[in-house]
Tab-separated table of C-alpha atoms and ligand atoms in Angstrom:
chain	number	residue	atom	x	y	z
Z	14	MET	CA	13.165	10.431	113.999
Z	15	LEU	CA	14.330	10.778	110.388
Z	16	ASP	CA	11.786	11.197	107.802
Z	17	VAL	CA	10.753	8.272	105.964
Z	18	VAL	CA	10.145	8.404	102.364
Z	19	ASP	CA	6.814	6.783	100.925
Z	20	VAL	CA	7.501	4.576	98.018
Z	21	GLY	CA	5.080	2.179	96.242
Z	22	LYS	CA	4.958	-1.356	95.628
Z	23	GLN	CA	6.663	-3.008	92.697
Z	24	SER	CA	6.971	-6.905	91.866
Z	25	LEU	CA	10.203	-8.467	90.162
Z	26	ALA	CA	7.879	-10.262	88.264
Z	27	MET	CA	6.758	-7.456	86.164
Z	28	TYR	CA	10.332	-7.280	84.972
Z	29	ARG	CA	10.185	-10.558	83.071
Z	30	GLY	CA	10.443	-10.284	79.496
Z	31	VAL	CA	11.922	-6.511	79.983
Z	32	ALA	CA	15.206	-7.327	81.675
Z	33	PRO	CA	17.523	-10.160	80.937
Z	34	ASP	CA	16.305	-13.536	82.300
Z	35	ALA	CA	19.646	-14.343	83.655
Z	36	GLN	CA	19.655	-11.499	86.045
Z	37	LEU	CA	16.226	-12.202	87.053
Z	38	ASP	CA	17.249	-15.859	87.908
Z	39	GLU	CA	20.190	-15.005	89.949
Z	40	LEU	CA	18.175	-12.416	91.890
Z	41	LEU	CA	15.676	-15.048	92.970
Z	42	HIS	CA	18.477	-17.390	94.228
Z	43	LEU	CA	20.524	-14.664	95.913
Z	44	ALA	CA	17.157	-13.112	97.603
Z	45	GLU	CA	16.468	-16.560	99.282
Z	46	ARG	CA	19.766	-16.206	101.157
Z	47	LEU	CA	18.967	-12.678	102.408
Z	48	ARG	CA	15.387	-13.033	103.005
Z	49	GLY	CA	14.231	-11.694	106.448
Z	50	ALA	CA	17.179	-8.981	106.765
Z	51	ARG	CA	16.386	-5.437	107.032
Z	52	CYS	CA	18.056	-2.365	105.192
Z	53	MET	CA	17.786	0.964	105.154
Z	54	HIS	CA	18.855	3.414	102.612
Z	55	ILE	CA	19.412	7.218	103.650
Z	56	ASN	CA	20.023	10.417	101.283
Z	57	ALA	CA	19.468	13.850	101.433
Z	58	THR	CA	16.235	14.394	99.369
Z	59	PRO	CA	13.224	12.497	98.153
Z	60	TYR	CA	13.287	14.370	94.513
Z	61	GLY	CA	15.298	16.151	92.020
Z	62	GLY	CA	18.347	14.016	90.942
Z	63	GLY	CA	19.620	10.819	90.290
Z	64	VAL	CA	19.633	9.134	93.642
Z	65	SER	CA	16.003	9.884	94.636
Z	66	GLU	CA	15.224	8.719	91.037
Z	67	VAL	CA	17.110	5.213	91.794
Z	68	LEU	CA	15.929	4.530	95.275
Z	69	ARG	CA	12.106	5.517	94.323
Z	70	SER	CA	12.300	2.427	91.994
Z	71	LEU	CA	14.881	0.300	93.726
Z	72	VAL	CA	13.304	0.318	97.592
Z	73	PRO	CA	10.202	-1.306	96.547
Z	74	LEU	CA	12.077	-4.033	94.683
Z	75	TYR	CA	14.127	-5.043	97.848
Z	76	ASN	CA	10.924	-5.400	100.002
Z	77	ASP	CA	9.357	-7.218	97.203
Z	78	VAL	CA	12.510	-9.717	96.910
Z	79	GLY	CA	11.945	-10.485	101.382
Z	80	ILE	CA	14.694	-7.542	102.497
Z	81	ALA	CA	12.389	-5.050	104.892
Z	82	THR	CA	13.429	-1.835	103.556
Z	83	ASP	CA	13.093	2.041	104.338
Z	84	TRP	CA	14.322	4.837	102.642
Z	85	LYS	CA	14.778	7.709	105.001
Z	86	LEU	CA	16.207	11.490	104.794
Z	87	ILE	CA	18.596	13.323	106.994
Z	88	HIS	CA	17.447	16.883	107.888
Z	89	GLY	CA	19.142	19.938	107.308
Z	90	ASP	CA	18.570	23.946	106.584
Z	91	GLU	CA	19.845	25.689	104.194
Z	92	SER	CA	23.225	26.661	105.572
Z	93	PHE	CA	24.087	22.750	106.018
Z	94	PHE	CA	23.050	22.396	102.442
Z	95	GLN	CA	25.196	25.045	101.368
Z	96	VAL	CA	28.131	23.738	102.812
Z	97	THR	CA	27.334	20.169	101.176
Z	98	LYS	CA	27.092	21.748	98.025
Z	99	ARG	CA	30.562	23.023	98.435
Z	100	VAL	CA	31.778	19.538	99.724
Z	101	HIS	CA	30.153	17.830	96.617
Z	102	ASN	CA	31.754	20.492	94.174
Z	103	GLY	CA	35.357	20.184	96.222
Z	104	LEU	CA	34.795	16.463	96.039
Z	105	GLN	CA	34.697	16.616	92.109
Z	106	GLY	CA	37.679	18.710	92.081
Z	107	ALA	CA	36.374	22.270	92.346
Z	108	PRO	CA	38.907	24.708	93.972
Z	109	GLY	CA	38.448	26.270	97.689
Z	110	ALA	CA	38.506	24.828	101.078
Z	111	LEU	CA	35.890	24.738	104.120
Z	112	THR	CA	36.179	27.136	106.762
Z	113	GLU	CA	35.921	26.105	110.195
Z	114	SER	CA	32.497	27.568	110.683
Z	115	GLU	CA	31.338	25.228	107.734
Z	116	LYS	CA	32.850	22.009	108.974
Z	117	ALA	CA	31.156	23.085	112.336
Z	118	ILE	CA	28.214	23.421	110.276
Z	119	TYR	CA	28.737	19.972	108.889
Z	120	LEU	CA	29.329	18.110	111.951
Z	121	ALA	CA	26.618	19.560	113.955
Z	122	ASN	CA	23.912	18.343	111.353
Z	123	ALA	CA	25.574	14.737	111.402
Z	124	GLN	CA	25.176	14.644	115.248
Z	125	LEU	CA	21.824	15.911	114.968
Z	126	ASN	CA	20.674	13.284	112.605
Z	127	ALA	CA	22.741	10.667	114.226
Z	128	ARG	CA	20.497	11.075	117.416
Z	129	ARG	CA	17.265	10.717	114.996
Z	130	LEU	CA	18.642	7.845	113.671
Z	131	VAL	CA	19.506	6.072	116.749
Z	132	SER	CA	16.015	7.272	118.479
Z	133	ASP	CA	14.516	5.364	115.420
Z	134	SER	CA	15.944	2.448	117.439
Z	135	GLU	CA	15.124	-0.035	114.258
Z	136	ASP	CA	17.524	-3.022	113.980
Z	137	TYR	CA	18.713	-2.708	110.625
Z	138	ASP	CA	21.262	-5.138	109.223
Z	139	PHE	CA	22.332	-3.000	106.340
Z	140	ILE	CA	22.621	0.621	106.249
Z	141	PHE	CA	23.403	2.445	102.611
Z	142	VAL	CA	24.428	6.046	103.018
Z	143	HIS	CA	24.239	7.857	99.564
Z	144	ASP	CA	26.657	10.372	98.646
Z	145	PRO	CA	28.290	12.906	100.853
Z	146	GLN	CA	25.625	14.785	102.902
Z	147	PRO	CA	24.962	12.241	104.864
Z	148	ALA	CA	28.396	10.429	104.824
Z	149	ILE	CA	29.656	11.001	108.073
Z	150	LEU	CA	26.690	9.189	109.946
Z	151	ALA	CA	28.261	6.052	110.334
Z	152	ALA	CA	31.082	7.498	112.356
Z	153	VAL	CA	28.908	9.583	114.617
Z	154	SER	CA	26.013	7.218	115.123
Z	155	GLY	CA	27.845	4.641	117.281
Z	156	LEU	CA	25.434	1.967	115.547
Z	157	ARG	CA	28.086	-0.993	115.020
Z	158	ASP	CA	25.651	-4.073	114.490
Z	159	ALA	CA	24.631	-2.588	111.290
Z	160	ARG	CA	26.957	-3.327	107.972
Z	161	TRP	CA	27.453	0.436	106.390
Z	162	ILE	CA	27.851	0.861	103.073
Z	163	TRP	CA	28.693	4.364	101.440
Z	164	ARG	CA	27.573	4.540	97.989
Z	165	CYS	CA	29.158	7.671	96.319
Z	166	HIS	CA	27.341	8.447	93.236
Z	167	ILE	CA	29.793	11.419	92.191
Z	168	ASP	CA	33.293	11.485	90.417
Z	169	THR	CA	35.509	11.534	93.392
Z	170	SER	CA	38.722	10.397	91.144
Z	171	HIS	CA	40.537	13.642	91.933
Z	172	PRO	CA	38.971	15.426	95.108
Z	173	ASN	CA	40.213	18.558	96.153
Z	174	PRO	CA	42.651	17.336	98.919
Z	175	SER	CA	41.410	19.748	101.496
Z	176	TYR	CA	37.829	18.475	101.247
Z	177	TRP	CA	39.158	14.954	100.973
Z	178	GLU	CA	41.160	15.104	103.951
Z	179	PHE	CA	38.292	16.575	105.935
Z	180	LEU	CA	35.760	13.795	104.661
Z	181	ALA	CA	37.978	10.503	104.611
Z	182	PRO	CA	38.685	9.899	108.375
Z	183	TYR	CA	34.873	9.828	109.026
Z	184	LEU	CA	34.711	6.945	106.411
Z	185	ARG	CA	36.784	4.562	108.606
Z	186	GLU	CA	33.428	2.950	109.895
Z	187	TYR	CA	32.138	1.775	106.622
Z	188	ASP	CA	32.126	-1.867	105.709
Z	189	ALA	CA	32.077	-1.485	102.049
Z	190	ALA	CA	31.797	1.465	99.488
Z	191	ILE	CA	30.238	1.636	95.859
Z	192	PHE	CA	31.391	3.773	93.115
Z	193	THR	CA	30.215	4.254	89.636
Z	194	LEU	CA	33.438	3.703	87.892
Z	195	PRO	CA	37.030	2.521	88.917
Z	196	GLU	CA	38.497	5.558	88.281
Z	197	PHE	CA	35.973	7.334	90.578
Z	198	ILE	CA	37.690	5.893	93.891
Z	199	PRO	CA	39.528	8.304	95.516
Z	200	PRO	CA	43.128	8.121	96.415
Z	201	SER	CA	43.545	6.479	99.930
Z	202	LEU	CA	40.130	5.355	100.375
Z	203	PRO	CA	39.932	3.807	104.122
Z	204	ILE	CA	37.193	1.469	103.198
Z	205	ARG	CA	38.689	-2.175	102.207
Z	206	GLU	CA	35.849	-3.642	100.554
Z	207	VAL	CA	35.122	-1.575	97.440
Z	208	ARG	CA	32.634	-2.421	94.148
Z	209	VAL	CA	31.969	-0.597	91.238
Z	210	HIS	CA	27.996	-0.719	90.030
Z	211	ALA	CA	26.873	1.438	87.393
Z	212	PRO	CA	23.190	2.946	88.574
Z	213	ALA	CA	19.972	1.874	86.393
Z	214	ILE	CA	16.779	3.050	85.419
Z	215	ASP	CA	13.389	1.610	85.940
Z	216	PRO	CA	11.696	0.767	82.773
Z	217	LEU	CA	8.613	0.458	84.593
Z	218	SER	CA	8.139	3.821	86.357
Z	219	PRO	CA	6.015	6.852	84.880
Z	220	LYS	CA	9.356	7.858	83.316
Z	221	ASN	CA	10.208	5.234	81.426
Z	222	HIS	CA	7.102	3.379	80.556
Z	223	PRO	CA	6.206	3.759	76.986
Z	224	LEU	CA	3.560	6.647	76.050
Z	225	PRO	CA	0.975	6.453	73.300
Z	226	ARG	CA	2.388	8.748	70.499
Z	227	GLN	CA	-0.353	10.939	70.658
Z	228	LEU	CA	-0.355	11.282	74.597
Z	229	ALA	CA	3.182	12.275	74.463
Z	230	ARG	CA	2.523	14.871	71.499
Z	231	ASP	CA	-0.487	16.225	73.549
Z	232	VAL	CA	1.915	16.735	76.562
Z	233	LEU	CA	4.348	18.179	74.733
Z	234	GLU	CA	1.883	21.015	73.327
Z	235	TRP	CA	0.714	21.561	76.779
Z	236	VAL	CA	4.024	22.604	77.953
Z	237	GLY	CA	4.587	24.879	74.948
Z	238	VAL	CA	6.572	22.485	72.848
Z	239	ARG	CA	5.584	22.393	69.048
Z	240	THR	CA	5.566	18.986	67.706
Z	241	HIS	CA	5.692	19.659	64.199
Z	242	ARG	CA	8.902	21.258	64.519
Z	243	PRO	CA	12.495	19.387	65.352
Z	244	LEU	CA	13.442	19.090	69.127
Z	245	VAL	CA	16.771	18.567	70.753
Z	246	CYS	CA	16.514	18.719	74.695
Z	247	GLN	CA	18.746	18.161	77.853
Z	248	VAL	CA	17.188	17.010	80.886
Z	249	GLY	CA	19.319	17.788	84.234
Z	250	ARG	CA	19.604	19.628	87.329
Z	251	PHE	CA	20.485	23.489	86.698
Z	252	ASP	CA	24.275	22.740	87.684
Z	253	ARG	CA	27.346	24.279	86.034
Z	254	TRP	CA	28.880	20.549	85.503
Z	255	LYS	CA	25.842	19.852	83.227
Z	256	ASP	CA	26.927	22.869	81.306
Z	257	PRO	CA	23.367	24.102	80.332
Z	258	MET	CA	25.187	27.153	78.773
Z	259	GLY	CA	27.227	24.998	76.680
Z	260	VAL	CA	23.874	23.347	75.132
Z	261	VAL	CA	22.673	26.989	74.462
Z	262	HIS	CA	25.610	27.898	72.544
Z	263	ALA	CA	25.750	24.271	70.631
Z	264	TYR	CA	21.913	24.799	69.716
Z	265	GLN	CA	23.016	28.561	68.489
Z	266	ARG	CA	25.471	27.240	66.279
Z	267	VAL	CA	23.040	24.448	64.818
Z	268	ARG	CA	20.166	26.819	64.624
Z	269	PRO	CA	21.136	28.737	61.199
Z	270	HIS	CA	21.483	25.464	59.403
Z	271	ILE	CA	17.970	24.396	61.047
Z	272	PRO	CA	16.136	27.513	61.633
Z	273	ASP	CA	12.932	26.231	63.027
Z	274	LEU	CA	14.745	23.765	65.474
Z	275	GLN	CA	13.847	24.156	69.121
Z	276	LEU	CA	15.591	23.437	72.374
Z	277	ALA	CA	14.071	22.159	75.447
Z	278	LEU	CA	16.190	22.645	78.802
Z	279	VAL	CA	14.602	20.836	81.514
Z	280	GLY	CA	15.609	21.339	85.143
Z	281	SER	CA	14.389	20.463	88.366
Z	282	LEU	CA	15.023	22.688	91.221
Z	283	ALA	CA	16.265	21.025	94.555
Z	284	PHE	CA	15.973	22.385	98.025
Z	285	ASP	CA	19.427	20.650	98.505
Z	286	ASP	CA	20.942	22.561	95.838
Z	287	PRO	CA	20.799	26.479	96.261
Z	288	GLU	CA	23.265	26.769	93.528
Z	289	GLY	CA	20.452	25.388	90.913
Z	290	TRP	CA	18.611	28.726	91.458
Z	291	SER	CA	21.573	31.243	90.096
Z	292	VAL	CA	22.232	28.649	87.314
Z	293	TYR	CA	18.419	28.624	86.389
Z	294	GLU	CA	18.307	32.982	86.322
Z	295	GLU	CA	21.496	32.730	84.097
Z	296	VAL	CA	19.951	30.470	81.584
Z	297	ARG	CA	16.700	32.145	81.784
Z	298	GLU	CA	18.289	35.526	81.088
Z	299	ALA	CA	20.548	34.134	78.344
Z	300	THR	CA	17.486	32.586	76.454
Z	301	ALA	CA	14.416	34.813	77.312
Z	302	HIS	CA	14.745	36.422	73.939
Z	303	ASP	CA	14.404	33.196	71.700
Z	304	GLY	CA	10.836	31.721	71.559
Z	305	LEU	CA	12.157	28.458	70.175
Z	306	ILE	CA	14.314	27.795	73.791
Z	307	HIS	CA	11.897	26.324	76.137
Z	308	VAL	CA	13.183	26.459	79.849
Z	309	LEU	CA	11.296	24.208	81.652
Z	310	THR	CA	11.117	23.091	85.786
Z	311	ASN	CA	9.345	20.798	87.952
Z	312	LEU	CA	7.755	24.399	89.234
Z	313	VAL	CA	5.703	24.753	86.408
Z	314	GLY	CA	4.697	21.267	86.384
Z	315	VAL	CA	7.267	19.520	84.390
Z	316	GLY	CA	7.498	16.144	85.735
Z	317	ASN	CA	7.831	12.456	85.131
Z	318	ILE	CA	5.317	12.110	82.470
Z	319	GLU	CA	6.700	15.431	80.507
Z	320	VAL	CA	10.096	14.321	80.742
Z	321	ASN	CA	9.261	10.974	79.186
Z	322	ALA	CA	7.308	12.695	76.397
Z	323	LEU	CA	10.476	15.011	75.694
Z	324	GLN	CA	12.863	12.112	75.907
Z	325	ALA	CA	10.529	10.168	73.469
Z	326	LEU	CA	9.876	12.790	71.097
Z	327	SER	CA	13.335	14.635	70.786
Z	328	ASP	CA	14.877	14.125	67.742
Z	329	VAL	CA	18.188	13.973	69.666
Z	330	VAL	CA	18.834	14.439	73.390
Z	331	VAL	CA	21.831	16.180	74.698
Z	332	GLN	CA	23.867	15.468	77.934
Z	333	LYS	CA	26.834	17.999	77.409
Z	334	SER	CA	28.068	17.375	81.177
Z	335	LEU	CA	31.691	18.496	81.625
Z	336	ARG	CA	31.699	16.092	84.869
Z	337	GLU	CA	29.069	13.379	85.604
Z	338	GLY	CA	28.371	10.814	87.838
Z	339	PHE	CA	26.537	8.287	85.740
Z	340	GLY	CA	24.054	10.528	83.960
Z	341	LEU	CA	20.702	8.653	84.263
Z	342	VAL	CA	19.095	10.666	81.554
Z	343	VAL	CA	21.479	9.154	79.023
Z	344	SER	CA	19.677	5.786	79.457
Z	345	GLU	CA	16.287	7.205	79.994
Z	346	ALA	CA	16.493	8.641	76.525
Z	347	LEU	CA	18.398	5.632	74.858
Z	348	TRP	CA	15.514	3.314	76.563
Z	349	LYS	CA	13.188	5.420	74.236
Z	350	GLY	CA	15.258	4.913	71.203
Z	351	THR	CA	16.123	8.429	71.246
Z	352	PRO	CA	20.222	9.010	70.307
Z	353	VAL	CA	22.256	10.945	72.624
Z	354	VAL	CA	24.970	13.685	72.098
Z	355	GLY	CA	26.847	12.966	75.189
Z	356	GLY	CA	29.874	15.144	77.178
Z	357	ARG	CA	32.662	12.717	77.604
Z	358	ALA	CA	32.416	12.793	81.367
Z	359	GLY	CA	31.956	10.189	84.197
Z	360	GLY	CA	29.529	7.583	83.385
Z	361	ILE	CA	28.094	8.995	80.007
Z	362	PRO	CA	30.882	6.914	77.639
Z	363	LEU	CA	29.727	3.618	79.751
Z	364	GLN	CA	26.329	4.339	78.073
Z	365	LEU	CA	27.531	5.533	74.665
Z	366	PRO	CA	30.122	2.855	73.404
Z	367	ASP	CA	31.466	3.160	69.895
Z	368	GLY	CA	28.777	2.998	67.620
Z	369	ILE	CA	25.915	2.460	70.272
Z	370	GLY	CA	23.468	5.244	71.101
Z	371	GLY	CA	25.202	8.139	70.270
Z	372	VAL	CA	28.162	10.294	69.818
Z	373	LEU	CA	30.281	11.580	72.340
Z	374	VAL	CA	31.655	15.126	72.629
Z	375	ASP	CA	34.401	17.068	74.290
Z	376	THR	CA	33.456	20.750	73.241
Z	377	VAL	CA	30.619	23.113	72.458
Z	378	GLU	CA	31.628	22.967	68.374
Z	379	GLU	CA	31.682	19.168	68.564
Z	380	CYS	CA	28.508	19.209	70.293
Z	381	ALA	CA	27.014	21.555	67.711
Z	382	GLU	CA	28.642	19.172	64.826
Z	383	ALA	CA	27.056	16.110	66.234
Z	384	LEU	CA	23.665	17.390	66.620
Z	385	LEU	CA	23.676	18.878	62.989
Z	386	ARG	CA	25.008	15.161	61.524
Z	387	LEU	CA	22.229	13.315	63.742
Z	388	LEU	CA	19.401	15.896	62.657
Z	389	ARG	CA	20.230	15.409	59.014
Z	390	MET	CA	20.776	12.032	58.966
Z	391	PRO	CA	17.865	10.606	60.657
Z	392	GLU	CA	18.589	7.020	59.617
Z	393	GLU	CA	21.791	6.930	61.117
Z	394	ALA	CA	20.165	8.470	64.220
Z	395	ARG	CA	17.579	5.777	64.358
Z	396	LEU	CA	20.058	2.903	64.423
Z	397	LEU	CA	22.583	4.414	67.225
Z	398	GLY	CA	19.243	4.826	69.480
Z	399	GLU	CA	18.174	1.447	68.619
Z	400	ARG	CA	21.496	-0.098	69.511
Z	401	GLY	CA	21.737	2.256	72.624
Z	402	ARG	CA	18.155	0.762	73.667
Z	403	GLU	CA	19.518	-2.873	73.495
Z	404	ASN	CA	22.841	-1.907	75.531
Z	405	VAL	CA	20.371	-0.265	78.196
Z	406	ARG	CA	18.144	-3.215	78.640
Z	407	GLN	CA	21.596	-5.323	79.080
Z	408	GLN	CA	23.180	-3.346	81.632
Z	409	PHE	CA	21.418	-0.552	83.072
Z	410	LEU	CA	18.109	-1.675	83.910
Z	411	MET	CA	16.546	-1.777	87.743
Z	412	PRO	CA	17.207	-5.609	88.211
Z	413	ARG	CA	20.869	-5.086	87.266
Z	414	LEU	CA	21.303	-2.749	90.037
Z	415	LEU	CA	19.435	-5.044	92.568
Z	416	LEU	CA	21.540	-7.811	91.769
Z	417	ASP	CA	24.719	-5.967	92.248
Z	418	HIS	CA	23.461	-4.739	95.694
Z	419	LEU	CA	22.139	-8.493	96.726
Z	420	ARG	CA	25.888	-9.637	95.763
Z	421	LEU	CA	27.182	-7.235	97.817
Z	422	LEU	CA	24.703	-7.938	100.937
Z	423	ASP	CA	25.758	-11.426	100.521
Z	424	ALA	CA	28.921	-10.784	100.642
Z	425	LEU	CA	28.795	-8.979	103.545
Z	426	ALA	CA	26.501	-11.266	105.484
Z	427	THR	CA	28.825	-14.183	104.610
Z	428	SER	CA	31.873	-12.408	106.637
Z	429	ARG	CA	29.841	-11.289	109.229
Z	430	PRO	CA	26.544	-13.561	109.491
Z	431	LEU	CA	23.255	-11.905	110.017
Z	432	PRO	CA	21.006	-12.415	113.337
Z	433	ALA	CA	19.028	-15.863	112.954
Z	434	ARG	CA	15.911	-13.682	111.722
Z	435	GLY	CA	18.120	-12.723	108.679
Z	436	LEU	CA	18.179	-16.100	107.202
Z	437	VAL	CA	14.955	-17.329	106.797
Z	438	PRO	CA	15.350	-20.175	103.952
Z	439	THR	CA	11.687	-20.762	102.586
Z	440	SER	CA	10.238	-19.876	99.383
Z	441	LEU	CA	9.314	-16.567	98.533
Z	442	PRO	CA	5.744	-15.837	98.179
Z	443	GLY	CA	6.188	-12.358	96.528
Z	444	LEU	CA	8.397	-13.717	93.833
Z	445	THR	CA	5.987	-16.577	92.705
Z	446	GLY	CA	5.757	-16.190	88.724
Z	447	VAL	CA	9.050	-14.228	88.511
S	512	LIG	N1	15.265	14.653	86.176
S	512	LIG	C1	13.831	15.171	86.199
S	512	LIG	N2	13.508	16.534	85.896
S	512	LIG	C2	14.507	17.369	85.798
S	512	LIG	C3	15.772	17.331	85.912
S	512	LIG	C4	16.121	15.893	85.952
S	512	LIG	O1	12.951	14.278	86.260
S	512	LIG	O2	13.963	18.960	85.689
S	512	LIG	C5	15.585	13.510	86.668
S	512	LIG	C6	16.156	12.814	85.630
S	512	LIG	O3	15.058	12.121	84.453
S	512	LIG	C7	17.109	11.725	86.268
S	512	LIG	C8	17.437	12.479	87.237
S	512	LIG	O4	16.607	13.545	87.760
S	512	LIG	O5	16.120	10.748	86.294
S	512	LIG	C9	18.583	12.929	87.289
S	512	LIG	O6	19.960	11.904	87.287
S	512	LIG	P1	21.231	12.057	86.528
S	512	LIG	O7	21.775	10.755	86.721
S	512	LIG	O8	21.085	12.215	85.153
S	512	LIG	O9	22.017	13.394	87.300
S	512	LIG	P2	22.233	13.791	89.016
S	512	LIG	O10	20.964	14.773	88.881
S	512	LIG	O11	22.000	12.747	89.457
S	512	LIG	O12	23.517	14.333	88.789
């Protein structure tokens, strides 16, 4: 069997007054039509990145609106995750090619996971497969009753052809695919129904819920960050595409102008990300001599509340990515009213339109300049953050994402009707008062 991830309960009604009313109203309407359907989301890891962050909040909402939904994980050993990391990088354009033995590892793992999936013998109407790690499950599992959706969260606009040509034939079995931006849709995608949805953050999760200011300060002092000194931070996996060393270099350029400025680099280390450990070591080595640079990880207890406090109390948040899927951390910071200096990559510009939320940069020098400007002009920084927060409210909160999903499921159920149990047109007890 595939491992099931335990998630909590959440009620859509709790988002009334936080997310836009029009989105909640349309959700209720669509949920009526899909009530009783069964859905599964599959990915590779229960923590340590944007996908798991989204699923932890989204799956309980699916259940609340009457679509019985599970979140399951594929299995894999270190050699498999080393291959999938290379596939991930190759699909984002990194050079190289898979060897025959790497292909064999990838295929053998998919067959193993397909057997586990089939032995679960659950009767799903919709199966969402997230990212490349489990992507070929649709083809190898033989489960054709479900409607399969590939949710690709990464930038596949210019995939390295040798990786893409390996993966693409396995994608034909999908009924639909979702990308974060239109430009991420790879050339010659063999899936006809293609949607573009931005991911979203959960304003009610421990990471984004407002923290009392004093508690946030105490949390930061507890992890060694001094709250009487200015602070910039970047939160992100230790991944070269997130350019943590570029952040260190930009910070070092600002430091002579603001000598007591602190930098917090926060990264989680996940088991499906072996490369993260070497990037982490590199960052540690380069910054060990500097007491004002704090390198923090999940391994020393820096979790949701600490990230929340860091994003809320930083003077400026940086996300200097060179390649990015969406960059949830940008919306997370903006939701707390903190302005962001963001790399012009992937979904970051979507979250930082001109004059809203912060400043886009292309180089270390531009990053340093933008940081210095926002640190010296707190009123401009405050206004940018405030506008960014409203933009997030309109576009990047969880109910909007659920709405996009239900629109797709509704379209798929219309073109291939669900079994009778999938359509129970009663009122939704879970939704009363929404
Ligand atoms: N995150 C975290 N702790 C860390 C690093 C990341 O909680 O040390 C969270 C972060 O707050 C965000 C997610 O992991 O919710 C990262 O999502 P994003 O879209 O920014 O990047 P991805 O990892 O998916 O490339």
